[in-house]
Tab-separated table of C-alpha atoms in Angstrom:
chain	number	residue	atom	x	y	z
D	1	PHE	CA	23.986	-25.354	-86.650
D	2	TYR	CA	27.274	-23.262	-87.109
D	3	TYR	CA	29.623	-24.788	-84.578
D	4	VAL	CA	32.105	-22.594	-82.693
D	5	GLY	CA	34.620	-23.921	-79.948
D	6	PRO	CA	35.344	-25.167	-77.652
D	7	ILE	CA	36.853	-22.028	-76.014
D	8	ASP	CA	37.990	-21.118	-72.634
D	9	GLY	CA	35.062	-19.721	-70.806
D	10	ASN	CA	37.278	-18.439	-67.948
D	11	ASN	CA	39.075	-16.144	-70.412
D	12	MET	CA	36.792	-13.088	-70.495
D	13	GLU	CA	38.616	-11.293	-73.121
D	14	THR	CA	38.609	-14.361	-75.721
D	15	LEU	CA	34.875	-14.838	-74.649
D	16	VAL	CA	33.676	-11.294	-75.339
D	17	GLU	CA	35.777	-11.292	-78.662
D	18	VAL	CA	34.127	-14.530	-79.951
D	19	LEU	CA	30.706	-13.314	-79.102
D	20	LYS	CA	31.422	-10.014	-80.825
D	21	ASN	CA	32.670	-11.862	-83.906
D	22	ILE	CA	29.644	-14.094	-84.022
D	23	LYS	CA	27.176	-11.142	-83.662
D	24	GLN	CA	28.949	-9.193	-86.560
D	25	GLN	CA	29.030	-12.258	-88.866
D	26	HIS	CA	25.125	-12.569	-88.175
D	27	GLU	CA	24.769	-8.946	-89.020
D	28	ASP	CA	26.719	-9.110	-92.159
D	29	GLY	CA	25.048	-12.113	-93.507
D	30	ARG	CA	28.203	-14.521	-93.433
D	31	ILE	CA	26.305	-16.839	-90.800
D	32	ASN	CA	22.766	-17.604	-91.501
D	33	LYS	CA	22.330	-20.459	-89.250
D	34	PRO	CA	21.900	-20.778	-85.343
D	35	VAL	CA	25.274	-20.670	-83.672
D	36	PHE	CA	26.361	-23.491	-81.193
D	37	LEU	CA	28.901	-22.070	-78.985
D	38	HIS	CA	30.843	-24.601	-76.982
D	39	ILE	CA	32.400	-23.083	-73.927
D	40	LYS	CA	34.459	-24.899	-71.282
D	41	THR	CA	34.738	-23.446	-67.695
D	42	LYS	CA	36.442	-24.601	-64.705
D	43	LYS	CA	34.311	-24.434	-61.331
D	44	GLY	CA	35.694	-21.919	-58.992
D	45	ASN	CA	38.421	-20.701	-61.348
D	46	GLY	CA	41.214	-18.872	-59.421
D	47	TYR	CA	40.018	-19.669	-56.085
D	48	GLU	CA	41.530	-23.112	-54.749
D	49	PRO	CA	38.688	-23.865	-52.026
D	50	ALA	CA	36.033	-23.513	-54.683
D	51	GLN	CA	37.943	-25.657	-57.100
D	52	ARG	CA	38.422	-28.533	-54.613
D	53	ALA	CA	34.545	-28.238	-53.299
D	54	SER	CA	32.333	-29.964	-55.884
D	55	ASP	CA	29.026	-29.415	-53.975
D	56	LYS	CA	29.587	-25.766	-52.726
D	57	LEU	CA	31.109	-22.268	-53.190
D	58	HIS	CA	29.209	-21.879	-56.500
D	59	ALA	CA	28.886	-18.191	-56.025
D	60	VAL	CA	31.011	-15.447	-54.715
D	61	LYS	CA	29.988	-13.542	-51.574
D	62	PRO	CA	31.419	-10.208	-50.205
D	63	LYS	CA	34.416	-10.734	-48.211
D	64	PHE	CA	34.449	-14.316	-48.837
D	65	ASN	CA	38.042	-14.909	-48.724
D	66	LEU	CA	39.165	-12.488	-45.828
D	67	PRO	CA	40.493	-14.022	-42.796
D	68	LYS	CA	38.295	-14.063	-39.736
D	69	THR	CA	39.734	-11.923	-36.915
D	70	PRO	CA	39.672	-13.624	-33.293
D	71	SER	CA	37.275	-12.192	-31.011
D	72	ASP	CA	37.877	-11.683	-27.237
D	73	THR	CA	34.157	-12.206	-26.585
D	74	PRO	CA	33.283	-15.950	-26.562
D	75	GLN	CA	30.824	-16.534	-29.503
D	76	THR	CA	27.675	-18.493	-28.797
D	77	PRO	CA	27.262	-21.032	-31.491
D	78	PRO	CA	24.226	-20.383	-33.735
D	79	PRO	CA	21.366	-23.001	-33.816
D	80	PRO	CA	21.909	-25.814	-36.328
D	81	PRO	CA	20.658	-25.381	-39.825
D	82	LEU	CA	16.924	-26.982	-40.317
D	83	THR	CA	18.677	-29.059	-43.073
D	84	LYS	CA	20.883	-30.860	-40.361
D	85	VAL	CA	17.920	-31.233	-38.051
D	86	PHE	CA	16.059	-33.058	-40.922
D	87	ALA	CA	19.092	-35.060	-41.707
D	88	ASP	CA	19.762	-36.118	-38.014
D	89	ALA	CA	16.057	-37.230	-37.636
D	90	LEU	CA	16.146	-39.013	-40.765
D	91	VAL	CA	19.408	-41.056	-39.615
D	92	LYS	CA	17.642	-41.830	-36.258
D	93	GLU	CA	14.632	-43.294	-38.205
D	94	ALA	CA	16.829	-45.144	-40.486
D	95	GLU	CA	18.705	-46.760	-37.534
D	96	ALA	CA	15.451	-48.207	-36.410
D	97	ASP	CA	14.286	-49.210	-39.881
D	98	ASN	CA	16.623	-50.697	-42.462
D	99	LYS	CA	14.023	-50.264	-45.248
D	100	ILE	CA	14.731	-46.547	-45.293
D	101	CYS	CA	16.899	-44.965	-47.897
D	102	ALA	CA	17.731	-41.614	-49.180
D	103	ILE	CA	17.781	-39.997	-52.624
D	104	THR	CA	19.211	-36.701	-53.776
D	105	ALA	CA	19.592	-35.088	-57.138
D	106	ALA	CA	23.116	-33.865	-56.999
D	107	MET	CA	22.617	-31.827	-53.885
D	108	PRO	CA	23.931	-34.027	-50.838
D	109	GLY	CA	25.208	-31.183	-49.009
D	110	GLY	CA	22.238	-28.764	-49.584
D	111	THR	CA	19.460	-31.426	-48.702
D	112	GLY	CA	21.330	-33.067	-45.845
D	113	ILE	CA	21.430	-36.462	-47.575
D	114	GLY	CA	25.332	-36.293	-47.328
D	115	ILE	CA	24.933	-36.697	-43.420
D	116	PHE	CA	22.772	-39.725	-44.122
D	117	GLU	CA	25.305	-41.293	-46.504
D	118	LYS	CA	28.253	-40.669	-43.887
D	119	ARG	CA	26.218	-43.032	-41.660
D	120	PHE	CA	24.807	-45.727	-44.071
D	121	GLY	CA	27.160	-45.364	-47.069
D	122	PRO	CA	26.143	-45.810	-50.741
D	123	GLU	CA	24.201	-49.099	-50.031
D	124	ARG	CA	21.242	-46.751	-48.813
D	125	THR	CA	22.185	-43.426	-50.278
D	126	PHE	CA	21.576	-42.680	-54.001
D	127	ASP	CA	22.836	-39.655	-55.871
D	128	VAL	CA	21.288	-39.661	-59.387
D	129	GLY	CA	22.779	-36.356	-60.415
D	130	ILE	CA	21.084	-33.318	-61.809
D	131	ALA	CA	18.222	-35.468	-62.944
D	132	GLU	CA	14.958	-34.775	-60.630
D	133	GLN	CA	12.891	-36.556	-62.933
D	134	HIS	CA	14.890	-39.775	-62.735
D	135	ALA	CA	14.925	-39.254	-58.873
D	136	VAL	CA	11.241	-39.388	-58.559
D	137	THR	CA	10.904	-42.385	-60.857
D	138	PHE	CA	13.726	-44.210	-59.141
D	139	ALA	CA	11.989	-43.443	-55.705
D	140	ALA	CA	8.610	-44.943	-57.044
D	141	GLY	CA	10.622	-48.118	-58.055
D	142	LEU	CA	12.252	-48.669	-54.687
D	143	ALA	CA	8.899	-47.996	-53.055
D	144	ALA	CA	7.116	-50.584	-55.339
D	145	GLY	CA	9.991	-52.976	-54.168
D	146	GLY	CA	9.102	-52.499	-50.570
D	147	LEU	CA	11.655	-49.863	-49.485
D	148	LYS	CA	10.836	-46.603	-47.755
D	149	PRO	CA	12.583	-43.932	-50.052
D	150	PHE	CA	12.998	-40.390	-48.915
D	151	CYS	CA	13.387	-38.313	-52.025
D	152	SER	CA	14.947	-35.055	-50.775
D	153	ILE	CA	14.748	-32.097	-53.488
D	154	TYR	CA	14.521	-28.422	-53.119
D	155	SER	CA	10.923	-27.440	-53.496
D	156	THR	CA	11.756	-25.530	-56.718
D	157	PHE	CA	13.506	-28.425	-58.326
D	158	LEU	CA	10.612	-30.776	-57.666
D	159	GLN	CA	8.919	-28.781	-60.544
D	160	ARG	CA	11.168	-30.602	-62.975
D	161	GLY	CA	10.022	-33.945	-61.792
D	162	TYR	CA	6.243	-33.157	-61.703
D	163	ASP	CA	5.022	-35.493	-64.387
D	164	GLN	CA	6.895	-38.396	-62.698
D	165	LEU	CA	5.385	-37.316	-59.412
D	166	VAL	CA	1.766	-37.422	-60.766
D	167	HIS	CA	1.987	-40.616	-62.952
D	168	ASP	CA	4.744	-42.626	-61.352
D	169	VAL	CA	4.066	-42.024	-57.674
D	170	ALA	CA	0.635	-40.613	-57.038
D	171	LEU	CA	-1.387	-42.753	-59.546
D	172	GLN	CA	0.263	-45.761	-58.322
D	173	LYS	CA	-0.308	-44.630	-54.655
D	174	LEU	CA	3.362	-45.368	-53.829
D	175	PRO	CA	4.617	-44.402	-50.463
D	176	VAL	CA	7.491	-42.283	-51.504
D	177	ARG	CA	8.493	-39.591	-48.960
D	178	PHE	CA	9.220	-36.155	-50.531
D	179	ILE	CA	11.329	-33.739	-48.629
D	180	LEU	CA	10.961	-30.320	-49.941
D	181	ASP	CA	13.766	-28.233	-48.575
D	182	ARG	CA	14.031	-24.454	-49.223
D	183	ALA	CA	10.128	-24.113	-49.023
D	184	GLY	CA	9.251	-20.534	-49.040
D	185	LEU	CA	11.646	-17.510	-49.777
D	186	VAL	CA	15.336	-18.409	-49.888
D	187	GLY	CA	17.169	-15.001	-49.423
D	188	GLU	CA	20.346	-14.646	-51.515
D	189	ASP	CA	19.395	-17.550	-53.859
D	190	GLY	CA	16.525	-15.481	-55.239
D	191	PRO	CA	13.480	-16.381	-57.145
D	192	THR	CA	15.042	-19.175	-59.148
D	193	HIS	CA	15.441	-21.122	-55.883
D	194	GLY	CA	12.363	-19.997	-54.043
D	195	GLY	CA	9.920	-22.777	-53.052
D	196	THR	CA	6.749	-20.718	-53.762
D	197	PHE	CA	4.582	-23.029	-55.752
D	198	ASP	CA	4.711	-26.643	-54.216
D	199	LEU	CA	1.556	-26.291	-51.951
D	200	SER	CA	-0.286	-25.359	-55.128
D	201	PHE	CA	1.136	-27.974	-57.748
D	202	MET	CA	1.077	-30.834	-55.162
D	203	GLY	CA	-2.309	-29.941	-53.469
D	204	CYS	CA	-4.217	-30.880	-56.278
D	205	ILE	CA	-2.987	-34.450	-56.640
D	206	PRO	CA	-5.376	-37.080	-55.338
D	207	ASP	CA	-3.882	-39.171	-52.502
D	208	MET	CA	-1.013	-36.830	-51.683
D	209	LEU	CA	-0.513	-36.176	-47.954
D	210	ILE	CA	1.274	-32.875	-47.444
D	211	CYS	CA	2.579	-31.475	-44.001
D	212	ALA	CA	4.540	-28.414	-43.233
D	213	SER	CA	6.641	-27.908	-40.148
D	214	ALA	CA	6.415	-24.746	-38.053
D	215	ASP	CA	9.667	-25.228	-36.107
D	216	GLU	CA	12.544	-27.789	-35.516
D	217	ALA	CA	10.571	-29.835	-33.103
D	218	GLU	CA	7.690	-30.182	-35.529
D	219	LEU	CA	10.227	-31.008	-38.326
D	220	VAL	CA	11.511	-34.035	-36.214
D	221	ASN	CA	8.105	-35.246	-35.347
D	222	MET	CA	7.018	-34.985	-39.196
D	223	VAL	CA	10.116	-36.865	-40.256
D	224	HIS	CA	9.054	-39.637	-37.913
D	225	THR	CA	5.392	-39.453	-39.106
D	226	ILE	CA	5.978	-39.865	-42.673
D	227	ALA	CA	8.525	-42.535	-42.077
D	228	LYS	CA	5.437	-44.594	-40.642
D	229	ILE	CA	3.001	-43.839	-43.459
D	230	ASP	CA	3.263	-46.790	-45.845
D	231	ASP	CA	-0.040	-46.582	-47.959
D	232	TYR	CA	0.136	-42.932	-49.369
D	233	PRO	CA	2.815	-40.737	-50.971
D	234	THR	CA	3.773	-37.870	-48.604
D	235	ALA	CA	5.465	-34.613	-48.734
D	236	LEU	CA	7.241	-32.641	-45.880
D	237	ARG	CA	8.040	-28.984	-46.622
D	238	TYR	CA	10.463	-26.834	-44.397
D	239	PRO	CA	12.041	-23.678	-45.054
D	240	ARG	CA	15.698	-22.569	-45.537
D	241	GLY	CA	17.660	-21.334	-42.509
D	242	ASN	CA	18.544	-22.190	-38.879
D	243	ALA	CA	16.401	-23.778	-36.238
D	244	TYR	CA	15.038	-21.110	-33.584
D	245	GLY	CA	17.269	-22.913	-30.884
D	246	ASP	CA	14.817	-22.402	-28.143
D	247	LEU	CA	12.996	-25.712	-28.421
D	248	GLU	CA	14.270	-29.016	-27.108
D	249	LEU	CA	14.147	-31.585	-29.874
D	250	PRO	CA	12.117	-34.586	-29.068
D	251	SER	CA	14.158	-37.508	-27.984
D	252	GLU	CA	11.127	-39.927	-28.827
D	253	PRO	CA	9.348	-38.143	-31.884
D	254	ARG	CA	5.701	-38.282	-31.916
D	255	PHE	CA	3.341	-39.459	-34.675
D	256	LEU	CA	1.279	-36.654	-35.911
D	257	GLU	CA	-2.095	-37.851	-37.106
D	258	PRO	CA	-2.672	-36.786	-40.584
D	259	GLY	CA	-5.368	-34.338	-40.979
D	260	LYS	CA	-5.086	-33.061	-37.281
D	261	GLY	CA	-3.903	-29.415	-36.518
D	262	ARG	CA	-3.410	-27.701	-33.119
D	263	ILE	CA	-4.434	-24.735	-31.339
D	264	SER	CA	-1.412	-22.667	-30.436
D	265	ARG	CA	-3.126	-19.688	-28.773
D	266	GLU	CA	-6.838	-19.718	-27.944
D	267	GLY	CA	-8.576	-16.233	-27.839
D	268	ARG	CA	-11.177	-15.186	-25.302
D	269	ASP	CA	-13.425	-13.187	-27.389
D	270	GLY	CA	-14.355	-15.065	-30.398
D	271	THR	CA	-13.531	-12.249	-32.820
D	272	ILE	CA	-10.579	-13.612	-34.959
D	273	ALA	CA	-8.761	-16.832	-35.820
D	274	ILE	CA	-5.452	-16.922	-37.588
D	275	LEU	CA	-4.892	-20.269	-39.412
D	276	SER	CA	-1.116	-20.656	-40.062
D	277	VAL	CA	0.683	-23.628	-41.927
D	278	GLY	CA	4.394	-23.866	-41.961
D	279	SER	CA	7.081	-21.507	-40.458
D	280	ARG	CA	5.148	-18.303	-40.349
D	281	LEU	CA	3.492	-19.596	-37.007
D	282	ARG	CA	5.763	-17.561	-34.911
D	283	GLU	CA	4.739	-14.375	-36.792
D	284	CYS	CA	1.188	-15.178	-36.297
D	285	LEU	CA	1.743	-15.598	-32.605
D	286	LYS	CA	3.464	-12.227	-32.556
D	287	ALA	CA	0.599	-10.522	-34.312
D	288	ALA	CA	-1.852	-11.996	-31.833
D	289	GLU	CA	0.131	-10.533	-28.902
D	290	ARG	CA	0.314	-7.139	-30.613
D	291	LEU	CA	-3.519	-7.378	-31.428
D	292	GLU	CA	-4.199	-7.472	-27.601
D	293	GLN	CA	-3.120	-3.650	-27.787
D	294	PHE	CA	-6.100	-3.180	-29.885
D	295	GLY	CA	-8.319	-4.990	-27.349
D	296	ILE	CA	-8.501	-8.186	-29.600
D	297	SER	CA	-8.026	-11.503	-28.249
D	298	ALA	CA	-7.042	-13.720	-31.293
D	299	THR	CA	-6.965	-17.508	-31.722
D	300	VAL	CA	-3.944	-18.900	-33.563
D	301	ALA	CA	-3.888	-22.423	-34.906
D	302	ASP	CA	-1.295	-24.526	-36.761
D	303	ALA	CA	-2.899	-26.660	-39.389
D	304	ARG	CA	0.216	-28.839	-39.638
D	305	TRP	CA	-1.285	-30.592	-42.910
D	306	VAL	CA	-2.445	-29.076	-45.994
D	307	LYS	CA	-3.961	-32.447	-47.023
D	308	PRO	CA	-5.644	-34.036	-45.495
D	309	LEU	CA	-6.971	-30.658	-44.198
D	310	ASP	CA	-8.239	-30.697	-40.591
D	311	GLU	CA	-11.883	-29.850	-41.388
D	312	LYS	CA	-13.120	-30.099	-37.753
D	313	LEU	CA	-10.504	-27.482	-36.663
D	314	VAL	CA	-11.540	-25.258	-39.601
D	315	SER	CA	-15.213	-25.656	-38.853
D	316	TRP	CA	-14.706	-24.978	-35.139
D	317	LEU	CA	-12.589	-21.789	-35.965
D	318	ALA	CA	-15.388	-20.531	-38.446
D	319	LYS	CA	-18.165	-21.255	-35.982
D	320	ASP	CA	-16.516	-19.672	-32.990
D	321	HIS	CA	-15.198	-16.570	-34.677
D	322	LYS	CA	-16.366	-13.575	-36.684
D	323	ALA	CA	-13.488	-13.651	-38.896
D	324	MET	CA	-10.524	-15.878	-40.093
D	325	ILE	CA	-7.325	-15.406	-41.885
D	326	THR	CA	-5.030	-18.026	-43.234
D	327	VAL	CA	-1.301	-17.394	-43.499
D	328	GLU	CA	1.016	-19.502	-45.798
D	329	GLU	CA	4.510	-19.268	-47.572
D	330	ASN	CA	3.090	-20.157	-50.940
D	331	SER	CA	1.428	-18.654	-53.903
D	332	ILE	CA	-2.203	-18.541	-54.842
D	333	GLY	CA	-3.948	-21.921	-54.960
D	334	GLY	CA	-2.255	-23.574	-52.083
D	335	PHE	CA	-3.359	-24.003	-48.594
D	336	SER	CA	-5.890	-20.994	-48.536
D	337	ALA	CA	-7.694	-22.763	-51.534
D	338	GLN	CA	-7.912	-25.851	-49.466
D	339	VAL	CA	-9.569	-24.035	-46.550
D	340	GLN	CA	-11.780	-21.765	-48.600
D	341	GLN	CA	-13.100	-25.064	-50.267
D	342	SER	CA	-13.794	-26.547	-46.822
D	343	LEU	CA	-15.476	-23.434	-45.733
D	344	LEU	CA	-17.768	-23.135	-48.880
D	345	GLU	CA	-18.809	-26.869	-48.633
D	346	ALA	CA	-19.762	-26.700	-44.917
D	347	GLY	CA	-21.769	-23.455	-45.542
D	348	HIS	CA	-19.645	-21.103	-43.368
D	349	LEU	CA	-19.703	-18.511	-46.084
D	350	ASP	CA	-23.398	-18.753	-47.044
D	351	GLY	CA	-24.771	-16.476	-44.313
D	352	VAL	CA	-27.861	-18.741	-43.845
D	353	GLY	CA	-28.934	-18.886	-40.240
D	354	ARG	CA	-26.116	-16.800	-39.078
D	355	THR	CA	-23.768	-13.929	-40.097
D	356	PRO	CA	-21.419	-15.236	-42.651
D	357	LEU	CA	-17.767	-15.668	-41.624
D	358	VAL	CA	-15.490	-12.901	-43.110
D	359	PHE	CA	-12.484	-14.897	-44.591
D	360	ARG	CA	-9.287	-13.575	-45.852
D	361	SER	CA	-5.889	-14.973	-47.055
D	362	MET	CA	-2.242	-14.075	-46.873
D	363	MET	CA	0.149	-15.584	-49.302
D	364	PHE	CA	2.968	-14.687	-51.755
D	365	PRO	CA	2.122	-11.838	-53.966
D	366	ASP	CA	1.685	-12.451	-57.662
D	367	ARG	CA	5.106	-11.342	-58.565
D	368	TRP	CA	8.748	-12.458	-58.104
D	369	ILE	CA	10.607	-11.533	-54.864
D	370	ASP	CA	14.059	-10.475	-55.595
D	371	HIS	CA	17.278	-11.510	-53.779
D	372	ASP	CA	17.585	-10.145	-50.350
D	373	LYS	CA	17.954	-11.130	-46.643
D	374	PRO	CA	15.124	-13.402	-45.821
D	375	GLU	CA	13.612	-10.922	-43.256
D	376	LYS	CA	13.398	-8.278	-45.809
D	377	GLN	CA	11.905	-10.495	-48.526
D	378	TYR	CA	9.078	-11.414	-46.126
D	379	GLU	CA	8.791	-7.732	-45.471
D	380	ASP	CA	8.509	-7.150	-49.207
D	381	ALA	CA	5.856	-10.011	-49.350
D	382	GLU	CA	3.843	-8.680	-46.526
D	383	LEU	CA	3.953	-11.710	-44.413
D	384	ASN	CA	5.508	-10.476	-41.198
D	385	ALA	CA	3.533	-9.828	-37.825
D	386	SER	CA	3.055	-6.356	-38.642
D	387	HIS	CA	1.235	-7.194	-41.968
D	388	ILE	CA	-0.919	-9.803	-40.140
D	389	VAL	CA	-1.876	-7.161	-37.632
D	390	ALA	CA	-3.122	-4.939	-40.400
D	391	LYS	CA	-4.780	-7.547	-42.284
D	392	ALA	CA	-6.563	-8.738	-39.028
D	393	LEU	CA	-7.756	-5.276	-38.146
D	394	SER	CA	-9.095	-4.585	-41.870
D	395	THR	CA	-10.700	-7.984	-41.708
D	396	LEU	CA	-12.445	-7.245	-38.494
D	397	ALA	CA	-13.588	-3.766	-39.771
D	398	ARG	CA	-15.318	-5.793	-42.586
D	399	ALA	CA	-16.840	-8.002	-40.041
D	400	GLY	CA	-18.359	-5.012	-38.067
D	401	VAL	CA	-16.072	-5.431	-35.079
D	402	LYS	CA	-15.133	-2.039	-33.611
D	403	VAL	CA	-11.502	-1.865	-32.381
D	404	ALA	CA	-9.556	0.844	-30.699
D	405	ALA	CA	-7.120	1.216	-33.674
D	406	PRO	CA	-4.941	4.215	-34.444
D	407	GLN	CA	-6.450	6.517	-36.944
D	408	ASP	CA	-3.455	6.622	-39.475
D	409	GLN	CA	-1.334	3.691	-40.941
D	410	ASP	CA	1.849	5.130	-39.668
D	411	SER	CA	0.775	4.778	-36.072
D	412	LEU	CA	-0.553	1.241	-36.813
D	413	LEU	CA	2.747	0.303	-38.231
D	414	ARG	CA	4.756	1.826	-35.255
D	415	VAL	CA	2.487	-0.208	-32.867
D	416	ALA	CA	2.878	-3.480	-34.954
D	417	ALA	CA	6.748	-2.971	-35.405
D	418	PRO	CA	9.022	-5.459	-33.725
């Protein structure tokens, strides 16, 4: 290597000049080796609050430093972030069970583990730094020693620890509890931080139990549930954002039986079933309400578990409906693959002795979803209620069910719009 540096990375004029010189020397043939450019920067340089905060203010947002003007109208506080809902639930579980401990990979604020640390201190809280591979193997060691580790990592960053997840946790069948924050699309953080693959890369691992919360109450119940599971590795995924705020959090959380889903809305005519997993459930329920305008009474179910899948629920939906749609916040190969395999093995798609079920899936498209507000990202991904309505109508048409649908797509979208 040809070493250059260290140079001040916060001095843009110097940095640009050095880069130009290196490029020119390469072109002139004066440097014929790879260049190692050593740059030193200061986090939040020039903005004192960012310099003081080691775990936040990593990026600049518009109007970030403008003073907030007081309002004459009392402001209703927003619902709490789901991260805080998770952290408070974990603290409650840990107060009742001193074997519970928490692990983060340099993200105590982002994952809520900082709240756990304030309550229990460093004796039960471990920040391993930006080393997700070590976090996973460390969690495996703690589990092998009889503790109950909650390893809280953003969904996208668990990809770094996949080998350890397979060999150090799952193969040993160790009861590590993985908390996958930021599952789904993540707004301004963009595609690098989107949790779009975890149901695919975890769903193929033997002995892995995977659940996904539809709302804040389910999140609390699922934290309680995986705290009680001591014979399998488990994973709980939940999205970025705030709680809905219209649900009472359970004071005494319920144990949700693995592999057991629920019916959220029972249809009346056996036409179509919408099977959701995770936080698109409310969009599915909105879609079902709008389908009533077309004379369709849809059943909506929440699978809760990706593994083990509720095969009894899937089979009942298949037998009692002409068509079925799955909805998930994941790429191809995730929840829908589990459901399709179950349908195939049970013969629901064969058409032997009955008309075969018409089955369709809704998931993230096979492309990157760029930075935007989450609601616009889900519009881009075509996973909002209007898209579920459109998919339901096209699926029912394939099944030979006549519906009183508008003739053109524009009318359809006007009917389906929020």
